[in-house]
PDB file of C-alpha atoms in Angstrom:
ATOM      1  CA  UNK A 123      -1.673  33.893   6.148  1.00  0.00           C
ATOM      2  CA  UNK A 124      -3.188  31.104   4.080  1.00  0.00           C
ATOM      3  CA  UNK A 125      -3.854  31.489   0.376  1.00  0.00           C
ATOM      4  CA  UNK A 126      -7.204  30.964  -1.325  1.00  0.00           C
ATOM      5  CA  UNK A 127      -5.900  27.683  -2.757  1.00  0.00           C
ATOM      6  CA  UNK A 128      -4.901  26.406   0.670  1.00  0.00           C
ATOM      7  CA  UNK A 129      -8.254  27.372   2.185  1.00  0.00           C
ATOM      8  CA  UNK A 130     -10.152  25.589  -0.589  1.00  0.00           C
ATOM      9  CA  UNK A 131      -8.091  22.429  -0.128  1.00  0.00           C
ATOM     10  CA  UNK A 132      -8.558  22.516   3.637  1.00  0.00           C
ATOM     11  CA  UNK A 133     -12.293  23.144   3.335  1.00  0.00           C
ATOM     12  CA  UNK A 134     -12.733  20.226   0.945  1.00  0.00           C
ATOM     13  CA  UNK A 135     -10.707  17.922   3.185  1.00  0.00           C
ATOM     14  CA  UNK A 136     -12.833  18.884   6.182  1.00  0.00           C
ATOM     15  CA  UNK A 137     -16.066  18.235   4.303  1.00  0.00           C
ATOM     16  CA  UNK A 138     -14.751  14.840   3.181  1.00  0.00           C
ATOM     17  CA  UNK A 139     -14.535  13.802   6.822  1.00  0.00           C
ATOM     18  CA  UNK A 140     -18.301  13.312   6.848  1.00  0.00           C
ATOM     19  CA  UNK A 141     -19.471  13.327   3.216  1.00  0.00           C
ATOM     20  CA  UNK A 142     -18.708  11.541  -0.019  1.00  0.00           C
ATOM     21  CA  UNK A 143     -16.910  13.635  -2.637  1.00  0.00           C
ATOM     22  CA  UNK A 144     -19.842  13.501  -5.041  1.00  0.00           C
ATOM     23  CA  UNK A 145     -22.186  14.833  -2.350  1.00  0.00           C
ATOM     24  CA  UNK A 146     -20.056  17.904  -1.610  1.00  0.00           C
ATOM     25  CA  UNK A 147     -21.113  20.962  -3.580  1.00  0.00           C
ATOM     26  CA  UNK A 148     -18.743  23.652  -4.771  1.00  0.00           C
ATOM     27  CA  UNK A 149     -20.991  26.136  -2.963  1.00  0.00           C
ATOM     28  CA  UNK A 150     -20.375  24.366   0.367  1.00  0.00           C
ATOM     29  CA  UNK A 151     -16.654  24.358  -0.308  1.00  0.00           C
ATOM     30  CA  UNK A 152     -16.600  28.063  -1.140  1.00  0.00           C
ATOM     31  CA  UNK A 153     -18.653  28.976   1.920  1.00  0.00           C
ATOM     32  CA  UNK A 154     -16.323  27.073   4.239  1.00  0.00           C
ATOM     33  CA  UNK A 155     -13.204  28.434   2.511  1.00  0.00           C
ATOM     34  CA  UNK A 156     -14.648  31.966   2.412  1.00  0.00           C
ATOM     35  CA  UNK A 157     -13.958  32.440  -1.284  1.00  0.00           C
ATOM     36  CA  UNK A 158     -16.102  33.341  -4.261  1.00  0.00           C
ATOM     37  CA  UNK A 159     -17.481  30.667  -6.560  1.00  0.00           C
ATOM     38  CA  UNK A 160     -15.114  31.346  -9.503  1.00  0.00           C
ATOM     39  CA  UNK A 161     -12.053  30.842  -7.290  1.00  0.00           C
ATOM     40  CA  UNK A 162     -12.227  27.061  -7.566  1.00  0.00           C
ATOM     41  CA  UNK A 163     -12.065  27.307 -11.341  1.00  0.00           C
ATOM     42  CA  UNK A 164      -9.208  29.798 -11.242  1.00  0.00           C
ATOM     43  CA  UNK A 165      -7.180  27.597  -8.929  1.00  0.00           C
ATOM     44  CA  UNK A 166      -8.054  24.077 -10.095  1.00  0.00           C
ATOM     45  CA  UNK A 167      -9.817  24.324 -13.452  1.00  0.00           C
ATOM     46  CA  UNK A 168     -12.961  22.601 -12.185  1.00  0.00           C
ATOM     47  CA  UNK A 169     -14.256  20.509  -9.295  1.00  0.00           C
ATOM     48  CA  UNK A 170     -12.578  17.369 -10.610  1.00  0.00           C
ATOM     49  CA  UNK A 171      -9.238  19.177 -10.627  1.00  0.00           C
ATOM     50  CA  UNK A 172      -9.851  20.195  -7.026  1.00  0.00           C
ATOM     51  CA  UNK A 173     -10.723  16.640  -5.998  1.00  0.00           C
ATOM     52  CA  UNK A 174      -7.572  15.300  -7.657  1.00  0.00           C
ATOM     53  CA  UNK A 175      -5.503  17.819  -5.679  1.00  0.00           C
ATOM     54  CA  UNK A 176      -7.234  16.798  -2.438  1.00  0.00           C
ATOM     55  CA  UNK A 177      -6.608  13.140  -3.253  1.00  0.00           C
ATOM     56  CA  UNK A 178      -2.906  13.885  -3.704  1.00  0.00           C
ATOM     57  CA  UNK A 179      -2.885  15.534  -0.263  1.00  0.00           C
ATOM     58  CA  UNK A 180      -4.529  12.404   1.077  1.00  0.00           C
ATOM     59  CA  UNK A 181      -1.746  10.356  -0.464  1.00  0.00           C
ATOM     60  CA  UNK A 182       0.781  12.581   1.300  1.00  0.00           C
ATOM     61  CA  UNK A 183      -0.772  11.580   4.632  1.00  0.00           C
ATOM     62  CA  UNK A 184      -1.093   7.964   3.554  1.00  0.00           C
ATOM     63  CA  UNK A 185       2.551   7.699   2.509  1.00  0.00           C
ATOM     64  CA  UNK A 186       3.744   9.498   5.639  1.00  0.00           C
ATOM     65  CA  UNK A 187       1.964   6.835   7.681  1.00  0.00           C
ATOM     66  CA  UNK A 188       3.571   4.124   5.579  1.00  0.00           C
ATOM     67  CA  UNK A 189       7.046   5.530   6.140  1.00  0.00           C
ATOM     68  CA  UNK A 190       6.458   5.433   9.893  1.00  0.00           C
ATOM     69  CA  UNK A 191       5.868   1.687   9.836  1.00  0.00           C
ATOM     70  CA  UNK A 192       8.636  -0.095  11.762  1.00  0.00           C
ATOM     71  CA  UNK A 193      11.277  -1.909   9.732  1.00  0.00           C
ATOM     72  CA  UNK A 194      12.334  -5.248  11.182  1.00  0.00           C
ATOM     73  CA  UNK A 195      14.703  -8.018  10.150  1.00  0.00           C
ATOM     74  CA  UNK A 196      11.776  -9.857   8.533  1.00  0.00           C
ATOM     75  CA  UNK A 197      10.776  -8.047   5.306  1.00  0.00           C
ATOM     76  CA  UNK A 198       7.774 -10.333   4.763  1.00  0.00           C
ATOM     77  CA  UNK A 199       6.398  -9.508   8.213  1.00  0.00           C
ATOM     78  CA  UNK A 200       6.914  -5.854   7.305  1.00  0.00           C
ATOM     79  CA  UNK A 201       4.724  -6.376   4.222  1.00  0.00           C
ATOM     80  CA  UNK A 202       1.944  -7.636   6.489  1.00  0.00           C
ATOM     81  CA  UNK A 203       2.370  -4.610   8.744  1.00  0.00           C
ATOM     82  CA  UNK A 204       2.159  -2.321   5.720  1.00  0.00           C
ATOM     83  CA  UNK A 205      -1.042  -4.064   4.591  1.00  0.00           C
ATOM     84  CA  UNK A 206      -2.623  -3.603   8.019  1.00  0.00           C
ATOM     85  CA  UNK A 207      -1.658   0.075   8.191  1.00  0.00           C
ATOM     86  CA  UNK A 208      -3.241   0.564   4.759  1.00  0.00           C
ATOM     87  CA  UNK A 209      -6.510  -0.910   6.059  1.00  0.00           C
ATOM     88  CA  UNK A 210      -6.348   1.236   9.199  1.00  0.00           C
ATOM     89  CA  UNK A 211      -6.000   4.388   7.100  1.00  0.00           C
ATOM     90  CA  UNK A 212      -8.931   3.408   4.882  1.00  0.00           C
ATOM     91  CA  UNK A 213     -11.252   2.722   7.806  1.00  0.00           C
ATOM     92  CA  UNK A 214     -10.298   6.004   9.484  1.00  0.00           C
ATOM     93  CA  UNK A 215     -10.778   8.070   6.297  1.00  0.00           C
ATOM     94  CA  UNK A 216     -13.488   6.336   4.245  1.00  0.00           C
ATOM     95  CA  UNK A 217     -14.542   9.219   1.983  1.00  0.00           C
ATOM     96  CA  UNK A 218     -11.006  10.433   1.393  1.00  0.00           C
ATOM     97  CA  UNK A 219      -9.859   6.870   0.717  1.00  0.00           C
ATOM     98  CA  UNK A 220     -12.531   6.339  -1.930  1.00  0.00           C
ATOM     99  CA  UNK A 221     -11.508   9.596  -3.557  1.00  0.00           C
ATOM    100  CA  UNK A 222      -7.878   8.474  -3.592  1.00  0.00           C
ATOM    101  CA  UNK A 223      -8.337   4.948  -4.914  1.00  0.00           C
ATOM    102  CA  UNK A 224     -11.600   5.076  -6.886  1.00  0.00           C
ATOM    103  CA  UNK A 225     -11.383   8.422  -8.709  1.00  0.00           C
ATOM    104  CA  UNK A 226     -13.928   9.298 -11.370  1.00  0.00           C
ATOM    105  CA  UNK A 227     -13.100  11.468 -14.343  1.00  0.00           C
ATOM    106  CA  UNK A 228      -9.855  13.249 -15.124  1.00  0.00           C
ATOM    107  CA  UNK A 229      -7.344  14.210 -13.924  1.00  0.00           C
ATOM    108  CA  UNK A 230      -6.636  11.303 -11.606  1.00  0.00           C
ATOM    109  CA  UNK A 231      -4.333  11.622  -8.570  1.00  0.00           C
ATOM    110  CA  UNK A 232      -0.752  10.858  -9.523  1.00  0.00           C
ATOM    111  CA  UNK A 233       0.556   9.993  -6.069  1.00  0.00           C
ATOM    112  CA  UNK A 234      -0.604   6.391  -6.396  1.00  0.00           C
ATOM    113  CA  UNK A 235       2.656   5.901  -8.317  1.00  0.00           C
ATOM    114  CA  UNK A 236       4.545   6.925  -5.175  1.00  0.00           C
ATOM    115  CA  UNK A 237       2.585   4.374  -3.157  1.00  0.00           C
ATOM    116  CA  UNK A 238       3.585   1.720  -5.663  1.00  0.00           C
ATOM    117  CA  UNK A 239       7.223   2.832  -5.546  1.00  0.00           C
ATOM    118  CA  UNK A 240       7.256   2.567  -1.746  1.00  0.00           C
ATOM    119  CA  UNK A 241       5.853  -0.951  -1.996  1.00  0.00           C
ATOM    120  CA  UNK A 242       8.522  -1.866  -4.538  1.00  0.00           C
ATOM    121  CA  UNK A 243      11.189  -0.776  -2.055  1.00  0.00           C
ATOM    122  CA  UNK A 244       9.741  -3.191   0.497  1.00  0.00           C
ATOM    123  CA  UNK A 245       9.624  -5.962  -2.090  1.00  0.00           C
ATOM    124  CA  UNK A 246      13.257  -5.310  -2.991  1.00  0.00           C
ATOM    125  CA  UNK A 247      14.127  -6.158   0.620  1.00  0.00           C
ATOM    126  CA  UNK A 248      12.192  -9.413   0.230  1.00  0.00           C
ATOM    127  CA  UNK A 249      14.146 -10.138  -2.926  1.00  0.00           C
ATOM    128  CA  UNK A 250      17.455  -9.458  -1.175  1.00  0.00           C
ATOM    129  CA  UNK A 251      16.408 -11.949   1.516  1.00  0.00           C
ATOM    130  CA  UNK A 252      15.530 -14.588  -1.086  1.00  0.00           C
ATOM    131  CA  UNK A 253      11.833 -14.338  -0.253  1.00  0.00           C
ATOM    132  CA  UNK A 254      10.356 -13.146  -3.557  1.00  0.00           C
ATOM    133  CA  UNK A 255       8.684 -15.582  -5.939  1.00  0.00           C
ATOM    134  CA  UNK A 256       7.759 -13.337  -8.861  1.00  0.00           C
ATOM    135  CA  UNK A 257       8.867 -10.163 -10.593  1.00  0.00           C
ATOM    136  CA  UNK A 258       8.752  -7.204  -8.158  1.00  0.00           C
ATOM    137  CA  UNK A 259       6.455  -5.178 -10.437  1.00  0.00           C
ATOM    138  CA  UNK A 260       3.859  -7.961 -10.634  1.00  0.00           C
ATOM    139  CA  UNK A 261       4.170  -8.611  -6.905  1.00  0.00           C
ATOM    140  CA  UNK A 262       3.605  -4.943  -6.131  1.00  0.00           C
ATOM    141  CA  UNK A 263       0.609  -4.703  -8.434  1.00  0.00           C
ATOM    142  CA  UNK A 264      -0.900  -7.850  -6.919  1.00  0.00           C
ATOM    143  CA  UNK A 265      -0.514  -6.713  -3.324  1.00  0.00           C
ATOM    144  CA  UNK A 266      -1.764  -3.170  -3.890  1.00  0.00           C
ATOM    145  CA  UNK A 267      -4.742  -4.309  -5.987  1.00  0.00           C
ATOM    146  CA  UNK A 268      -5.763  -6.849  -3.347  1.00  0.00           C
ATOM    147  CA  UNK A 269      -5.228  -4.405  -0.488  1.00  0.00           C
ATOM    148  CA  UNK A 270      -7.359  -1.719  -2.148  1.00  0.00           C
ATOM    149  CA  UNK A 271     -10.015  -4.263  -3.106  1.00  0.00           C
ATOM    150  CA  UNK A 272     -10.361  -5.448   0.476  1.00  0.00           C
ATOM    151  CA  UNK A 273     -10.613  -1.883   1.757  1.00  0.00           C
ATOM    152  CA  UNK A 274     -13.274  -0.882  -0.772  1.00  0.00           C
ATOM    153  CA  UNK A 275     -15.374  -3.930   0.096  1.00  0.00           C
ATOM    154  CA  UNK A 276     -14.984  -3.236   3.824  1.00  0.00           C
ATOM    155  CA  UNK A 277     -16.126   0.350   3.335  1.00  0.00           C
ATOM    156  CA  UNK A 278     -18.931  -0.413   0.887  1.00  0.00           C
ATOM    157  CA  UNK A 279     -20.364  -3.562   2.499  1.00  0.00           C
ATOM    158  CA  UNK A 280     -19.293  -3.501   6.159  1.00  0.00           C
ATOM    159  CA  UNK A 281     -21.988  -5.977   7.201  1.00  0.00           C
ATOM    160  CA  UNK A 282     -20.513  -8.588   4.851  1.00  0.00           C
ATOM    161  CA  UNK A 283     -16.824  -7.712   4.607  1.00  0.00           C
ATOM    162  CA  UNK A 284     -16.150  -5.505   7.633  1.00  0.00           C
ATOM    163  CA  UNK A 285     -14.327  -8.122   9.702  1.00  0.00           C
ATOM    164  CA  UNK A 286     -10.579  -7.707  10.018  1.00  0.00           C
ATOM    165  CA  UNK A 287     -10.352 -11.497   9.808  1.00  0.00           C
ATOM    166  CA  UNK A 288     -11.265 -11.233   6.131  1.00  0.00           C
ATOM    167  CA  UNK A 289      -8.549  -8.667   5.538  1.00  0.00           C
ATOM    168  CA  UNK A 290      -5.994 -10.835   7.293  1.00  0.00           C
ATOM    169  CA  UNK A 291      -7.022 -13.928   5.339  1.00  0.00           C
ATOM    170  CA  UNK A 292      -6.617 -12.147   2.000  1.00  0.00           C
ATOM    171  CA  UNK A 293      -3.386 -10.542   3.212  1.00  0.00           C
ATOM    172  CA  UNK A 294      -1.834 -13.862   4.118  1.00  0.00           C
ATOM    173  CA  UNK A 295      -2.988 -15.518   0.896  1.00  0.00           C
ATOM    174  CA  UNK A 296      -1.601 -12.782  -1.352  1.00  0.00           C
ATOM    175  CA  UNK A 297       1.654 -12.213   0.505  1.00  0.00           C
ATOM    176  CA  UNK A 298       2.088 -15.966   0.866  1.00  0.00           C
ATOM    177  CA  UNK A 299       1.824 -16.296  -2.909  1.00  0.00           C
ATOM    178  CA  UNK A 300       4.258 -13.435  -3.462  1.00  0.00           C
ATOM    179  CA  UNK A 301       6.811 -14.231  -0.783  1.00  0.00           C
ATOM    180  CA  UNK A 302       6.135 -17.836   0.209  1.00  0.00           C
ATOM    181  CA  UNK A 303       6.295 -19.520   3.547  1.00  0.00           C
ATOM    182  CA  UNK A 304       9.464 -18.939   5.548  1.00  0.00           C
ATOM    183  CA  UNK A 305       9.978 -22.631   6.296  1.00  0.00           C
ATOM    184  CA  UNK A 306       9.475 -23.545   2.664  1.00  0.00           C
ATOM    185  CA  UNK A 307      11.853 -20.818   1.533  1.00  0.00           C
ATOM    186  CA  UNK A 308      14.466 -22.104   3.989  1.00  0.00           C
ATOM    187  CA  UNK A 309      14.201 -25.552   2.456  1.00  0.00           C
ATOM    188  CA  UNK A 310      14.574 -24.107  -1.034  1.00  0.00           C
ATOM    189  CA  UNK A 311      17.685 -22.294   0.132  1.00  0.00           C
ATOM    190  CA  UNK A 312      19.048 -25.496   1.646  1.00  0.00           C
ATOM    191  CA  UNK A 313      18.408 -27.407  -1.567  1.00  0.00           C
ATOM    192  CA  UNK A 314      20.194 -24.699  -3.519  1.00  0.00           C
ATOM    193  CA  UNK A 315      23.230 -24.884  -1.231  1.00  0.00           C
ATOM    194  CA  UNK A 316      23.342 -28.656  -1.527  1.00  0.00           C
ATOM    195  CA  UNK A 317      22.930 -28.601  -5.303  1.00  0.00           C
ATOM    196  CA  UNK A 318      25.794 -26.167  -5.680  1.00  0.00           C
ATOM    197  CA  UNK A 319      27.972 -28.263  -3.382  1.00  0.00           C
ATOM    198  CA  UNK A 320      27.212 -31.455  -5.302  1.00  0.00           C
ATOM    199  CA  UNK A 321      27.953 -29.692  -8.586  1.00  0.00           C
ATOM    200  CA  UNK A 322      31.264 -28.592  -7.155  1.00  0.00           C
ATOM    201  CA  UNK A 323      32.057 -32.140  -6.122  1.00  0.00           C
ATOM    202  CA  UNK A 324      31.228 -33.539  -9.554  1.00  0.00           C
ATOM    203  CA  UNK A 325      33.416 -30.980 -11.280  1.00  0.00           C
ATOM    204  CA  UNK A 326      36.176 -31.275  -8.741  1.00  0.00           C
ATOM    205  CA  UNK A 327      36.116 -27.566  -7.963  1.00  0.00           C
ATOM    206  CA  UNK A 328      34.576 -27.606  -4.470  1.00  0.00           C
ATOM    207  CA  UNK A 329      33.893 -30.953  -2.747  1.00  0.00           C
ATOM    208  CA  UNK A 330      31.180 -31.186  -0.094  1.00  0.00           C
ATOM    209  CA  UNK A 331      32.700 -30.530   3.315  1.00  0.00           C
ATOM    210  CA  UNK A 332      31.383 -30.893   6.857  1.00  0.00           C
ATOM    211  CA  UNK A 333      30.499 -27.193   7.072  1.00  0.00           C
ATOM    212  CA  UNK A 334      28.231 -27.450   4.014  1.00  0.00           C
ATOM    213  CA  UNK A 335      26.510 -30.551   5.374  1.00  0.00           C
ATOM    214  CA  UNK A 336      25.947 -28.804   8.696  1.00  0.00           C
ATOM    215  CA  UNK A 337      24.519 -25.713   6.927  1.00  0.00           C
ATOM    216  CA  UNK A 338      22.037 -27.808   4.947  1.00  0.00           C
ATOM    217  CA  UNK A 339      20.987 -29.826   8.000  1.00  0.00           C
ATOM    218  CA  UNK A 340      20.468 -26.668  10.036  1.00  0.00           C
ATOM    219  CA  UNK A 341      18.349 -25.065   7.305  1.00  0.00           C
ATOM    220  CA  UNK A 342      16.240 -28.217   6.995  1.00  0.00           C
ATOM    221  CA  UNK A 343      15.741 -28.316  10.736  1.00  0.00           C
ATOM    222  CA  UNK A 344      17.201 -31.793  11.110  1.00  0.00           C
TER     223      UNK A 344
END
């Protein structure tokens, strides 16, 4: 048997499927949840407290979707997949998404920190692969801010920003800035290998051998 709190949360989530949070009255929520008017205040303090709780439930769904994204050998490609899944969620849940990422008043949903932490895990993989060009925290903030910005514009002005081509263009620009181009990164790696080898030769600790030359040539594509 469900509790009054659970019924209120479910009722609000259902109403968000077709209405903006600000347009949903507490009376409509109570009628759908089959509870008295004061119950919302007993359980959540006020309507804003209820909306923050619903937003956190939305983040639970959002993060569950993120964790189901496939993980490949290319962490940068996985970042693009994560971006696209974020957009898909926003377009499928426009009113819930706005509540999650554009909250008004206090308290605000806290699960956005979990979304950021999940993104930082993905960026750590990029760093391990030598594909990260800035501090992970700044990279994560940049990607999430751009991703949310694109989604809000798509939802708010679909006639101007509704094309997925726009999302993909911003995605590639931001992730390209954060993680770089694979060919370029390969050349940077090759230059690093060669520089270390030359330093070893100059100091007499590790002269350049045929294997090192072959590794650099292969990385440069020559």
